[in-house]
Coordinates of C-alpha atoms in Angstrom, one line a residue:
M149 CA -14.2 12.5 39.8
T150 CA -10.7 13.4 38.5
Q151 CA -9.4 10.0 39.2
V152 CA -12.2 8.4 37.2
L153 CA -11.5 10.7 34.2
V154 CA -7.8 9.9 34.4
L155 CA -8.5 6.2 34.4
V156 CA -10.8 6.5 31.4
L157 CA -8.2 8.5 29.5
A158 CA -5.5 5.9 30.5
L159 CA -7.9 3.1 29.3
L160 CA -8.4 5.0 26.0
I161 CA -4.7 5.5 25.4
G162 CA -4.3 1.8 26.0
V163 CA -6.9 1.1 23.3
V164 CA -4.7 3.2 21.0
A165 CA -1.7 1.1 21.9
G166 CA -3.7 -2.0 21.1
A167 CA -4.2 -0.6 17.6
R168 CA -0.7 0.8 17.1
A169 CA 1.9 0.0 19.8
M170 CA 4.1 3.0 19.2
T171 CA 1.3 5.6 18.6
A172 CA 0.3 5.7 22.3
P173 CA 3.8 6.6 23.7
A174 CA 4.4 9.1 20.8
A175 CA 1.0 10.8 21.5
V176 CA 1.6 11.2 25.2
A177 CA 5.2 12.4 24.5
W178 CA 3.8 15.1 22.2
G179 CA 1.1 15.8 24.8
A180 CA 3.8 16.3 27.4
M181 CA 5.9 18.5 25.2
L182 CA 2.9 20.6 24.2
G183 CA 1.9 21.0 27.9
W184 CA -1.3 19.0 27.6
I185 CA 0.0 16.5 30.0
D186 CA 1.7 18.1 33.0
V187 CA 4.8 16.0 33.7
T188 CA 6.8 18.9 35.3
D189 CA 8.8 17.6 38.3
K190 CA 7.4 14.1 37.9
W191 CA 9.1 10.8 37.0
S192 CA 7.7 11.1 33.5
E193 CA 9.2 14.6 32.9
W194 CA 11.7 13.1 30.3
M195 CA 8.7 12.3 28.0
A196 CA 8.4 16.0 27.2
H197 CA 12.1 16.2 26.0
P198 CA 12.5 16.9 22.3
I199 CA 14.8 13.9 21.9
T200 CA 12.1 11.6 23.4
V201 CA 9.4 13.1 21.2
T202 CA 11.6 12.8 18.1
V203 CA 12.6 9.1 18.7
L204 CA 9.0 8.1 19.5
T205 CA 7.7 9.9 16.4
I206 CA 10.2 8.1 14.2
L207 CA 9.1 4.8 15.8
L208 CA 5.5 5.7 15.2
V209 CA 6.1 6.5 11.5
G210 CA 8.2 3.3 11.1
E211 CA 5.3 1.3 12.6
L212 CA 2.8 2.8 10.3
I213 CA 5.0 1.8 7.3
T214 CA 5.8 -1.7 8.5
D215 CA 2.2 -2.4 9.3
Q216 CA 1.4 -2.2 5.6
L217 CA 3.9 -4.9 4.8
P218 CA 2.4 -8.4 4.0
K219 CA 4.9 -10.2 6.3
T220 CA 4.1 -8.2 9.4
P221 CA 3.0 -10.7 12.0
S222 CA -0.5 -10.6 13.7
R223 CA -0.9 -8.3 16.6
K224 CA -2.2 -11.3 18.6
V225 CA 1.1 -13.3 18.5
P226 CA 2.8 -13.1 21.9
P227 CA 5.6 -10.6 21.1
Q228 CA 3.3 -8.2 19.4
F229 CA 0.6 -8.6 22.1
L230 CA 3.1 -8.1 24.8
A231 CA 4.5 -4.9 23.1
R232 CA 1.0 -3.5 23.1
L233 CA 0.4 -4.3 26.8
V234 CA 3.7 -2.6 27.7
T235 CA 3.2 0.5 25.7
G236 CA -0.4 0.8 26.7
G237 CA 0.5 0.4 30.4
F238 CA 3.4 2.8 30.1
S239 CA 1.3 5.4 28.2
G240 CA -1.4 5.2 30.8
A241 CA 1.2 5.6 33.5
V242 CA 2.4 8.8 31.9
I243 CA -1.1 10.2 31.8
G244 CA -1.7 9.1 35.4
S245 CA 1.6 10.7 36.5
A246 CA 0.1 14.1 35.8
F247 CA -2.4 13.5 38.5
F248 CA -0.3 11.3 40.9
H249 CA -2.3 8.2 39.8
T250 CA 0.5 6.3 38.1
F251 CA -0.2 2.8 39.3
S252 CA -3.9 2.7 38.7
A253 CA -3.5 4.4 35.3
T254 CA -0.9 1.8 34.4
G255 CA -3.5 -1.0 35.0
A256 CA -6.1 0.9 33.0
G257 CA -3.7 1.3 30.1
V258 CA -3.0 -2.4 30.1
I259 CA -6.7 -3.3 30.1
G260 CA -7.2 -0.8 27.2
A261 CA -4.4 -2.4 25.3
V262 CA -6.1 -5.8 25.5
L263 CA -9.4 -4.3 24.3
G264 CA -7.7 -2.3 21.5
T265 CA -5.7 -5.3 20.3
L266 CA -8.7 -7.6 20.1
A267 CA -11.1 -4.9 18.7
G268 CA -8.5 -3.7 16.2
A269 CA -7.9 -7.2 14.9
A270 CA -11.7 -7.7 14.5
L271 CA -12.1 -4.4 12.8
R272 CA -9.3 -5.0 10.4
S273 CA -10.4 -8.5 9.5
G274 CA -14.0 -7.4 9.1
L275 CA -13.0 -4.6 6.7
A276 CA -10.7 -7.1 4.8
A277 CA -13.7 -9.4 4.4
K278 CA -15.8 -6.6 2.9
N279 CA -13.0 -5.6 0.5
N280 CA -12.4 -8.9 -1.2
G281 CA -9.6 -9.8 1.2
S282 CA -7.7 -6.5 0.8
D283 CA -6.2 -5.5 4.1
R284 CA -5.2 -2.0 3.1
P285 CA -8.5 -0.2 3.8
G286 CA -8.6 -1.6 7.3
A287 CA -5.0 -0.8 7.9
F288 CA -5.4 2.9 6.8
T289 CA -8.6 3.2 8.8
E290 CA -6.9 1.9 11.8
D291 CA -3.9 4.2 11.3
V292 CA -6.2 7.3 11.2
L293 CA -8.2 6.2 14.2
A294 CA -5.1 5.3 16.3
V295 CA -3.1 8.5 15.5
G296 CA -6.2 10.8 15.7
G297 CA -7.4 9.0 18.8
G298 CA -4.0 9.1 20.5
F299 CA -3.6 12.9 20.0
L300 CA -7.2 13.5 21.0
V301 CA -6.7 11.6 24.3
A302 CA -3.5 13.5 25.0
F303 CA -5.3 16.8 24.4
L304 CA -8.2 15.8 26.6
V305 CA -5.8 15.3 29.5
S306 CA -5.4 19.1 29.5
L307 CA -9.1 19.5 30.1
V308 CA -9.2 17.4 33.3

């Protein structure tokens, strides 16, 4: 049962990465530093280090800002899509490492990233269509869902 829960949480952190690529690793780093994700004596222990948390938080904030810019490319172009797959898989692996399920959790994170990328794009374009083409409401909605969801997933790991 634990392995199933770990895979579900890895999938969900992948969905977060699909929405905002840097939110997932920042959330798991915070989760590791706060003790929600047990990375003690595991390959992922460095994720709990304050420098890692600080760097990933800066990258998260930078992504939230650049996402609002009109020239930011679509998340579905290859470099953007690939970044989401990598961060989703990596973030899933960190969650999985707490339970010695790194490889299967990596796969779940990648699958979640695909789902999050496609669903996030659909959500955002749908909200833009309902707002006379304005992308901002969708972007802010997605920011809140990604950041809130990422930290919720990281916290839920502590309950497994």
